[in-house]
Structures are given as C-alpha cells and as structure tokens.
mmCIF file of C-alpha atoms in Angstrom:
data_model
loop_
_atom_site.group_PDB
_atom_site.id
_atom_site.type_symbol
_atom_site.label_atom_id
_atom_site.label_comp_id
_atom_site.label_asym_id
_atom_site.label_seq_id
_atom_site.Cartn_x
_atom_site.Cartn_y
_atom_site.Cartn_z
ATOM 1 C CA MET A 1 164.517 42.431 279.880
ATOM 2 C CA GLY A 2 168.122 42.733 281.061
ATOM 3 C CA ALA A 3 169.291 43.332 284.609
ATOM 4 C CA TYR A 4 169.172 47.122 284.136
ATOM 5 C CA GLN A 5 165.375 47.028 283.573
ATOM 6 C CA LEU A 6 165.584 50.026 281.221
ATOM 7 C CA GLN A 7 162.248 51.503 280.102
ATOM 8 C CA VAL A 8 162.701 52.204 276.386
ATOM 9 C CA GLN A 9 160.354 53.996 273.993
ATOM 10 C CA ILE A 10 160.747 54.933 270.315
ATOM 11 C CA ASP A 11 159.514 58.330 269.143
ATOM 12 C CA GLN A 12 156.774 57.318 266.697
ATOM 13 C CA ASP A 13 157.036 60.651 264.878
ATOM 14 C CA SER A 14 160.644 59.950 263.948
ATOM 15 C CA GLY A 15 161.993 57.907 261.074
ATOM 16 C CA PHE A 16 161.798 58.351 257.323
ATOM 17 C CA CYS A 17 160.054 61.389 255.885
ATOM 18 C CA PHE A 18 157.735 60.783 252.922
ATOM 19 C CA GLY A 19 160.399 61.849 250.393
ATOM 20 C CA VAL A 20 162.744 59.117 251.575
ATOM 21 C CA VAL A 21 159.973 56.497 251.846
ATOM 22 C CA TYR A 22 158.977 57.315 248.259
ATOM 23 C CA ALA A 23 162.554 56.962 246.938
ATOM 24 C CA ILE A 24 163.234 53.706 248.791
ATOM 25 C CA ASP A 25 159.900 52.143 247.773
ATOM 26 C CA MET A 26 160.659 53.014 244.163
ATOM 27 C CA ALA A 27 164.150 51.512 244.392
ATOM 28 C CA GLU A 28 162.930 48.308 246.059
ATOM 29 C CA GLU A 29 160.250 47.790 243.422
ATOM 30 C CA ILE A 30 162.770 47.989 240.563
ATOM 31 C CA LEU A 31 165.341 45.898 242.448
ATOM 32 C CA ALA A 32 162.744 43.164 242.953
ATOM 33 C CA GLU A 33 161.987 43.126 239.221
ATOM 34 C CA GLU A 34 165.399 43.687 237.675
ATOM 35 C CA GLY A 35 167.934 42.670 240.309
ATOM 36 C CA TYR A 36 169.966 45.873 240.115
ATOM 37 C CA LEU A 37 169.537 49.641 239.874
ATOM 38 C CA TYR A 38 171.951 52.559 239.702
ATOM 39 C CA CYS A 39 171.426 55.391 242.168
ATOM 40 C CA LEU A 40 173.067 58.799 241.840
ATOM 41 C CA GLY A 41 174.603 59.459 245.264
ATOM 42 C CA ASP A 42 173.641 57.795 248.567
ATOM 43 C CA ILE A 43 169.900 57.123 248.384
ATOM 44 C CA VAL A 44 169.644 58.316 251.987
ATOM 45 C CA HIS A 45 172.175 59.760 254.449
ATOM 46 C CA ASN A 46 172.231 56.585 256.483
ATOM 47 C CA ASP A 47 174.988 54.027 255.916
ATOM 48 C CA GLU A 48 173.060 51.117 257.448
ATOM 49 C CA GLU A 49 170.080 51.598 255.126
ATOM 50 C CA VAL A 50 172.380 52.081 252.118
ATOM 51 C CA GLU A 51 174.112 48.774 252.917
ATOM 52 C CA ARG A 52 170.743 47.000 253.196
ATOM 53 C CA LEU A 53 169.756 48.215 249.720
ATOM 54 C CA LYS A 54 173.188 47.503 248.210
ATOM 55 C CA ALA A 55 172.702 43.891 249.288
ATOM 56 C CA LYS A 56 169.528 43.894 247.148
ATOM 57 C CA GLY A 57 171.454 45.166 244.113
ATOM 58 C CA LEU A 58 171.511 48.962 244.467
ATOM 59 C CA ARG A 59 174.639 50.399 242.826
ATOM 60 C CA ILE A 60 175.658 53.829 244.095
ATOM 61 C CA ILE A 61 177.363 56.002 241.470
ATOM 62 C CA ASP A 62 178.492 59.627 241.361
ATOM 63 C CA HIS A 63 178.292 62.283 238.642
ATOM 64 C CA ALA A 64 181.650 61.258 237.183
ATOM 65 C CA ASP A 65 180.339 57.688 236.697
ATOM 66 C CA LEU A 66 177.176 59.015 235.048
ATOM 67 C CA VAL A 67 179.209 60.508 232.195
ATOM 68 C CA ASN A 68 180.349 57.013 231.164
ATOM 69 C CA LEU A 69 177.026 55.257 231.703
ATOM 70 C CA HIS A 70 174.718 54.565 228.735
ATOM 71 C CA ASN A 71 171.316 52.928 228.163
ATOM 72 C CA GLU A 72 170.649 52.239 231.863
ATOM 73 C CA LYS A 73 168.110 53.209 234.523
ATOM 74 C CA VAL A 74 169.302 55.625 237.200
ATOM 75 C CA LEU A 75 167.417 56.677 240.309
ATOM 76 C CA ILE A 76 167.456 60.303 241.389
ATOM 77 C CA ARG A 77 167.061 60.387 245.163
ATOM 78 C CA ALA A 78 164.859 62.683 247.255
ATOM 79 C CA HIS A 79 167.474 65.486 247.388
ATOM 80 C CA GLY A 80 166.892 66.320 243.713
ATOM 81 C CA GLU A 81 169.380 67.159 240.954
ATOM 82 C CA ALA A 82 170.602 70.113 238.917
ATOM 83 C CA PRO A 83 169.402 70.595 235.292
ATOM 84 C CA GLU A 84 172.802 69.403 234.043
ATOM 85 C CA THR A 85 172.039 65.847 235.259
ATOM 86 C CA TYR A 86 168.858 65.703 233.167
ATOM 87 C CA ARG A 87 170.725 66.973 230.077
ATOM 88 C CA LEU A 88 173.428 64.345 230.520
ATOM 89 C CA ALA A 89 170.870 61.559 230.954
ATOM 90 C CA LEU A 90 169.185 62.544 227.705
ATOM 91 C CA GLN A 91 172.533 62.550 225.918
ATOM 92 C CA ASN A 92 173.495 59.085 227.246
ATOM 93 C CA ASN A 93 170.065 57.513 226.732
ATOM 94 C CA ILE A 94 169.662 57.035 230.492
ATOM 95 C CA THR A 95 166.170 56.513 231.883
ATOM 96 C CA LEU A 96 165.865 58.594 235.038
ATOM 97 C CA ILE A 97 163.686 57.220 237.813
ATOM 98 C CA ASP A 98 162.991 60.546 239.461
ATOM 99 C CA ALA A 99 162.299 60.245 243.177
ATOM 100 C CA SER A 100 163.032 63.915 243.895
ATOM 101 C CA CYS A 101 161.011 65.015 246.905
ATOM 102 C CA PRO A 102 158.040 67.214 245.900
ATOM 103 C CA VAL A 103 159.039 69.788 248.541
ATOM 104 C CA VAL A 104 162.496 70.063 246.929
ATOM 105 C CA LEU A 105 161.057 70.199 243.381
ATOM 106 C CA LYS A 106 158.745 73.052 244.366
ATOM 107 C CA LEU A 107 161.701 74.934 245.852
ATOM 108 C CA GLN A 108 163.836 74.330 242.730
ATOM 109 C CA ASN A 109 161.018 75.772 240.673
ATOM 110 C CA ARG A 110 160.682 78.875 242.850
ATOM 111 C CA ILE A 111 164.427 79.502 242.768
ATOM 112 C CA LYS A 112 164.484 79.147 238.987
ATOM 113 C CA THR A 113 161.627 81.652 238.654
ATOM 114 C CA SER A 114 163.467 84.111 240.952
ATOM 115 C CA HIS A 115 166.656 83.662 238.942
ATOM 116 C CA ASP A 116 164.810 84.203 235.653
ATOM 117 C CA SER A 117 163.454 87.449 237.151
ATOM 118 C CA LYS A 118 167.070 88.556 237.744
ATOM 119 C CA GLU A 119 166.786 88.472 241.547
ATOM 120 C CA ASN A 120 169.915 88.197 243.723
ATOM 121 C CA ILE A 121 169.538 84.811 245.376
ATOM 122 C CA LEU A 122 171.038 83.842 248.701
ATOM 123 C CA ILE A 123 170.610 80.241 249.920
ATOM 124 C CA PHE A 124 170.881 79.309 253.588
ATOM 125 C CA GLY A 125 172.263 75.788 253.320
ATOM 126 C CA LYS A 126 175.188 73.441 253.679
ATOM 127 C CA HIS A 127 178.017 73.825 251.159
ATOM 128 C CA GLY A 128 178.322 70.817 248.887
ATOM 129 C CA HIS A 129 175.073 69.227 250.125
ATOM 130 C CA ALA A 130 173.239 67.265 247.417
ATOM 131 C CA GLU A 131 170.069 69.334 247.704
ATOM 132 C CA VAL A 132 171.984 72.625 247.675
ATOM 133 C CA ILE A 133 173.912 71.643 244.526
ATOM 134 C CA GLY A 134 170.558 70.974 242.835
ATOM 135 C CA LEU A 135 169.245 74.363 243.981
ATOM 136 C CA GLN A 136 172.309 76.267 242.791
ATOM 137 C CA GLY A 137 171.987 74.473 239.471
ATOM 138 C CA GLN A 138 168.667 76.273 238.897
ATOM 139 C CA THR A 139 170.602 79.567 238.870
ATOM 140 C CA ASN A 140 173.560 78.550 236.659
ATOM 141 C CA ASN A 141 175.424 78.359 239.984
ATOM 142 C CA GLU A 142 175.101 82.121 240.431
ATOM 143 C CA ALA A 143 173.225 81.911 243.760
ATOM 144 C CA LYS A 144 175.388 82.463 246.847
ATOM 145 C CA VAL A 145 175.293 79.798 249.568
ATOM 146 C CA PHE A 146 176.099 80.356 253.248
ATOM 147 C CA GLN A 147 175.948 78.004 256.261
ATOM 148 C CA ASP A 148 175.734 80.472 259.124
ATOM 149 C CA ILE A 149 175.400 84.152 259.927
ATOM 150 C CA ALA A 150 179.160 84.600 260.505
ATOM 151 C CA GLU A 151 179.804 83.650 256.891
ATOM 152 C CA LEU A 152 177.776 86.651 255.702
ATOM 153 C CA ASP A 153 180.475 88.959 257.136
ATOM 154 C CA THR A 154 182.872 87.850 254.421
ATOM 155 C CA MET A 155 180.403 88.187 251.526
ATOM 156 C CA GLU A 156 179.837 91.082 249.165
ATOM 157 C CA LEU A 157 176.047 91.289 249.079
ATOM 158 C CA PRO A 158 173.785 93.407 246.875
ATOM 159 C CA GLN A 159 171.270 95.771 248.468
ATOM 160 C CA GLN A 160 168.265 93.650 247.462
ATOM 161 C CA ILE A 161 168.312 89.981 248.362
ATOM 162 C CA THR A 162 165.937 87.074 247.817
ATOM 163 C CA LEU A 163 166.544 84.603 250.623
ATOM 164 C CA TYR A 164 165.836 80.868 250.349
ATOM 165 C CA SER A 165 166.649 77.906 252.584
ATOM 166 C CA GLN A 166 167.628 74.285 252.136
ATOM 167 C CA THR A 167 164.492 72.324 253.113
ATOM 168 C CA THR A 168 166.046 70.656 256.186
ATOM 169 C CA LYS A 169 167.420 73.724 257.952
ATOM 170 C CA SER A 170 166.150 74.926 261.334
ATOM 171 C CA THR A 171 163.182 77.323 261.019
ATOM 172 C CA ASP A 172 164.415 79.371 264.001
ATOM 173 C CA LYS A 173 167.821 79.892 262.435
ATOM 174 C CA PHE A 174 166.272 80.863 259.094
ATOM 175 C CA TYR A 175 164.237 83.639 260.723
ATOM 176 C CA ARG A 176 167.256 84.785 262.762
ATOM 177 C CA VAL A 177 169.225 85.097 259.504
ATOM 178 C CA LYS A 178 166.392 87.078 257.930
ATOM 179 C CA GLU A 179 166.225 89.491 260.909
ATOM 180 C CA GLU A 180 170.007 89.885 260.907
ATOM 181 C CA LEU A 181 170.082 90.798 257.196
ATOM 182 C CA ILE A 182 167.271 93.330 257.692
ATOM 183 C CA ALA A 183 169.116 94.766 260.723
ATOM 184 C CA ARG A 184 172.188 95.223 258.508
ATOM 185 C CA GLY A 185 170.127 97.360 256.146
ATOM 186 C CA TYR A 186 169.426 94.950 253.297
ATOM 187 C CA GLU A 187 166.084 94.689 251.560
ATOM 188 C CA VAL A 188 165.115 91.062 252.015
ATOM 189 C CA LYS A 189 162.455 89.020 250.287
ATOM 190 C CA ALA A 190 162.417 85.872 252.450
ATOM 191 C CA ASN A 191 160.997 82.542 251.299
ATOM 192 C CA ASP A 192 160.569 80.026 254.089
ATOM 193 C CA THR A 193 160.921 76.784 252.154
ATOM 194 C CA ILE A 194 161.697 74.544 255.115
ATOM 195 C CA CYS A 195 159.956 71.181 254.989
ATOM 196 C CA ARG A 196 157.132 71.030 257.518
ATOM 197 C CA GLN A 197 157.905 67.409 258.287
ATOM 198 C CA VAL A 198 161.261 68.662 259.588
ATOM 199 C CA SER A 199 160.024 71.845 261.277
ATOM 200 C CA ASN A 200 157.084 70.071 262.955
ATOM 201 C CA ARG A 201 159.605 67.650 264.433
ATOM 202 C CA ASP A 202 161.384 70.728 265.803
ATOM 203 C CA LYS A 203 158.162 71.497 267.673
ATOM 204 C CA ASP A 204 157.219 67.977 268.853
ATOM 205 C CA LEU A 205 160.697 66.837 269.829
ATOM 206 C CA PRO A 206 161.198 69.069 272.916
ATOM 207 C CA GLU A 207 158.151 67.489 274.545
ATOM 208 C CA PHE A 208 159.382 63.973 273.732
ATOM 209 C CA ALA A 209 162.931 64.709 274.945
ATOM 210 C CA GLN A 210 161.768 65.986 278.336
ATOM 211 C CA LYS A 211 159.826 62.810 279.120
ATOM 212 C CA PHE A 212 162.916 60.646 279.712
ATOM 213 C CA ASN A 213 166.080 60.474 281.844
ATOM 214 C CA LYS A 214 168.109 60.002 278.663
ATOM 215 C CA ILE A 215 167.673 60.271 274.903
ATOM 216 C CA VAL A 216 169.465 58.146 272.319
ATOM 217 C CA PHE A 217 169.419 59.974 268.996
ATOM 218 C CA VAL A 218 170.073 57.680 266.027
ATOM 219 C CA SER A 219 171.319 59.240 262.812
ATOM 220 C CA GLY A 220 173.872 58.992 260.042
ATOM 221 C CA LYS A 221 176.775 61.420 260.465
ATOM 222 C CA LYS A 222 176.061 62.938 257.011
ATOM 223 C CA SER A 223 172.451 63.841 257.786
ATOM 224 C CA SER A 224 171.818 67.598 257.903
ATOM 225 C CA ASN A 225 168.495 67.348 259.679
ATOM 226 C CA GLY A 226 170.045 64.760 262.008
ATOM 227 C CA LYS A 227 172.348 67.502 263.292
ATOM 228 C CA VAL A 228 169.452 69.951 263.647
ATOM 229 C CA LEU A 229 167.175 67.483 265.463
ATOM 230 C CA PHE A 230 169.975 66.182 267.715
ATOM 231 C CA GLU A 231 170.617 69.765 268.877
ATOM 232 C CA VAL A 232 166.894 70.189 269.612
ATOM 233 C CA CYS A 233 166.976 67.030 271.758
ATOM 234 C CA ARG A 234 170.141 68.051 273.574
ATOM 235 C CA LYS A 235 168.795 71.533 274.301
ATOM 236 C CA HIS A 236 165.749 70.037 276.053
ATOM 237 C CA ASN A 237 167.544 67.047 277.552
ATOM 238 C CA PRO A 238 171.306 67.447 278.188
ATOM 239 C CA ASN A 239 171.587 63.648 278.599
ATOM 240 C CA THR A 240 171.264 63.039 274.861
ATOM 241 C CA TYR A 241 173.611 60.651 273.032
ATOM 242 C CA PHE A 242 174.228 60.722 269.266
ATOM 243 C CA ILE A 243 174.820 57.284 267.739
ATOM 244 C CA SER A 244 174.770 55.844 264.219
ATOM 245 C CA ALA A 245 174.531 52.146 265.118
ATOM 246 C CA PRO A 246 173.665 49.967 268.157
ATOM 247 C CA ASP A 247 177.323 48.951 268.698
ATOM 248 C CA GLU A 248 178.124 52.532 269.741
ATOM 249 C CA LEU A 249 176.069 52.034 272.900
ATOM 250 C CA LYS A 250 177.684 50.992 276.181
ATOM 251 C CA PRO A 251 175.938 49.830 279.360
ATOM 252 C CA ASP A 252 177.858 52.364 281.470
ATOM 253 C CA MET A 253 176.016 55.216 279.720
ATOM 254 C CA PHE A 254 172.923 54.168 281.674
ATOM 255 C CA LEU A 255 171.717 53.536 285.196
ATOM 256 C CA PRO A 256 169.391 50.711 286.265
ATOM 257 C CA GLY A 257 165.768 51.782 285.855
ATOM 258 C CA ASP A 258 166.557 54.667 283.459
ATOM 259 C CA THR A 259 163.776 55.764 281.136
ATOM 260 C CA ILE A 260 165.139 56.173 277.617
ATOM 261 C CA GLY A 261 163.624 57.789 274.544
ATOM 262 C CA ILE A 262 164.896 56.857 271.088
ATOM 263 C CA SER A 263 164.544 59.359 268.282
ATOM 264 C CA GLY A 264 166.109 59.801 264.860
ATOM 265 C CA ALA A 265 166.521 61.863 261.720
ATOM 266 C CA THR A 266 164.177 61.831 258.722
ATOM 267 C CA SER A 267 166.795 59.569 257.124
ATOM 268 C CA THR A 268 166.903 57.059 260.013
ATOM 269 C CA PRO A 269 165.117 53.764 259.275
ATOM 270 C CA MET A 270 162.665 52.473 261.887
ATOM 271 C CA TRP A 271 164.336 49.023 261.825
ATOM 272 C CA LEU A 272 167.566 50.614 263.056
ATOM 273 C CA MET A 273 165.780 52.311 265.963
ATOM 274 C CA GLU A 274 164.164 48.935 266.779
ATOM 275 C CA GLN A 275 167.660 47.383 266.920
ATOM 276 C CA VAL A 276 168.821 50.125 269.283
ATOM 277 C CA LYS A 277 165.773 49.469 271.492
ATOM 278 C CA ALA A 278 166.505 45.729 271.592
ATOM 279 C CA GLU A 279 170.152 46.404 272.482
ATOM 280 C CA LEU A 280 169.149 48.693 275.381
ATOM 281 C CA GLU A 281 166.590 46.213 276.693
ATOM 282 C CA SER A 282 169.261 43.482 276.769
ATOM 283 C CA TYR A 283 171.357 45.376 279.371
#
C-alpha cells in the first residue's frame, strides 16, 4: 500500500460481456494454432486489448482490405456484419470465423423480417457504428438511423414506424424516444432489443457508484456502452473519472484514505482494471 492508503475495489459485474469473451477466446485459439488471424475491424473497442492480441498475431483489416484478400481465415467480431461481407467472403474463398454475438444476430434477423414485411424501420443507434452498419445491411441500407431525439426533427418520417435499437443503447433513452414518437402522433411498433447484460449493468451500477468517494471508469474512447455506463456512474457519483489506461491517473485526483470503485465497459478487459487498481494502491 502507498502512503495514500486508498481503499480500492473492482466492480465484479464489469468487464467483458459474453459476446466479447466468445470472440476473443475464438481468436486466441486460432492464434495459438496458426500464429496469425485476420480480424475485420477492431475485435473489441479497447486499444489495450487489441494491442495484446496483435502481439499474438491478430491482423486487423477493414472492408477495403477484404476485397483483395483470398483463401484466408477472417474473424467476424461480436458486432456482426452486413450480408455483403458474407457474399464477398464466398467470392474470395475466405473462411469466416463468425463470432457475431447471438444477441446481435437475433436482432439482425428480426430487422430483416420487418424489412421483408415492408415495414418502415427506424434504428436508434450511433451513425457509422459497426453493429449499426450490420443492422442497416439487413434492409439494403433503407432503414433510417438516428442518435438522439433532436435528430428526428430533421427527418421525414412515415406515419407507421417500426422502432429498433442498437443493442448497447440506454434502455431509458430508448423508451423516451418511443414515448416522444407516440406523442408526435406516429404509430410506433417498438422492439426493445437492448442487451440485458448492458441494461442490467444500468441497474446495478448506481448502487456500486454510491458506495465510494470516487469512481474510476475504465473504457476505450470508441466504446458506445462505455459512454452510457460512464454517464450512469457520473449521475450517481459526480466524482467519477473516465480513463482508458492507468497512465491517465494522477495522485492529485485523490485524497489520502479515499475509497475508490473501479468499473468498466463491456469491452474493458479485467486485466486492465487490475492494472488501474495496482496503480492506485501504489500512491
């Protein structure tokens, strides 16, 4: 223990969700056997974990690279992919190692069914996000995507709407959007497709956040649910810091004897939170 005698505890409910664990386990197994593996996009929205896997031979490629790749194995990460990716793989004799999260696959399927039934689909999600691109792909990119209620003001919307959500959005916000659309006179068929591993964290986190003087929230800057969960922490404990790596911490953020809770996104590896804990305990 350092001179500050900080009392530090990691939120045991935080860390990788099962979709990410599944993708990383799959990648590590193939890397151990073959020494390298291509992955379409960052395997997880956490730079530290991506670097760890790159050191084991993971090669991150994008869709433009895929066009020129032949006769190789390529991992599809938990976020899922659009149908176009599968067509291209077939064409280029690429073996896809599909680690799409089952929650995302189920949602893709539901959106495709809605689209085939000629429904007007609206997706509450982040523009350009990997999962959202895969979802739009189920509708020939005809589905409209919006990030927040304000954006709806600028959209021409049909009278009847089928509303879906990216799996890592906030449940509260989803239902607020639904109510707002109904209040504006639209007929809304709402499908709550938010992952329960994310929404349950929404529920458990307030209790965790209130137990400590300060919260250190560890997440990659690209993580969508990282943003959601950080806001939940900050709402229930204003002394919440967002960091991506231990070197962003400074002793002057803390007072001797502080109690500190460490939490993270569903894309934050436990080993990184352990490093943050060790850093704090050294003060």
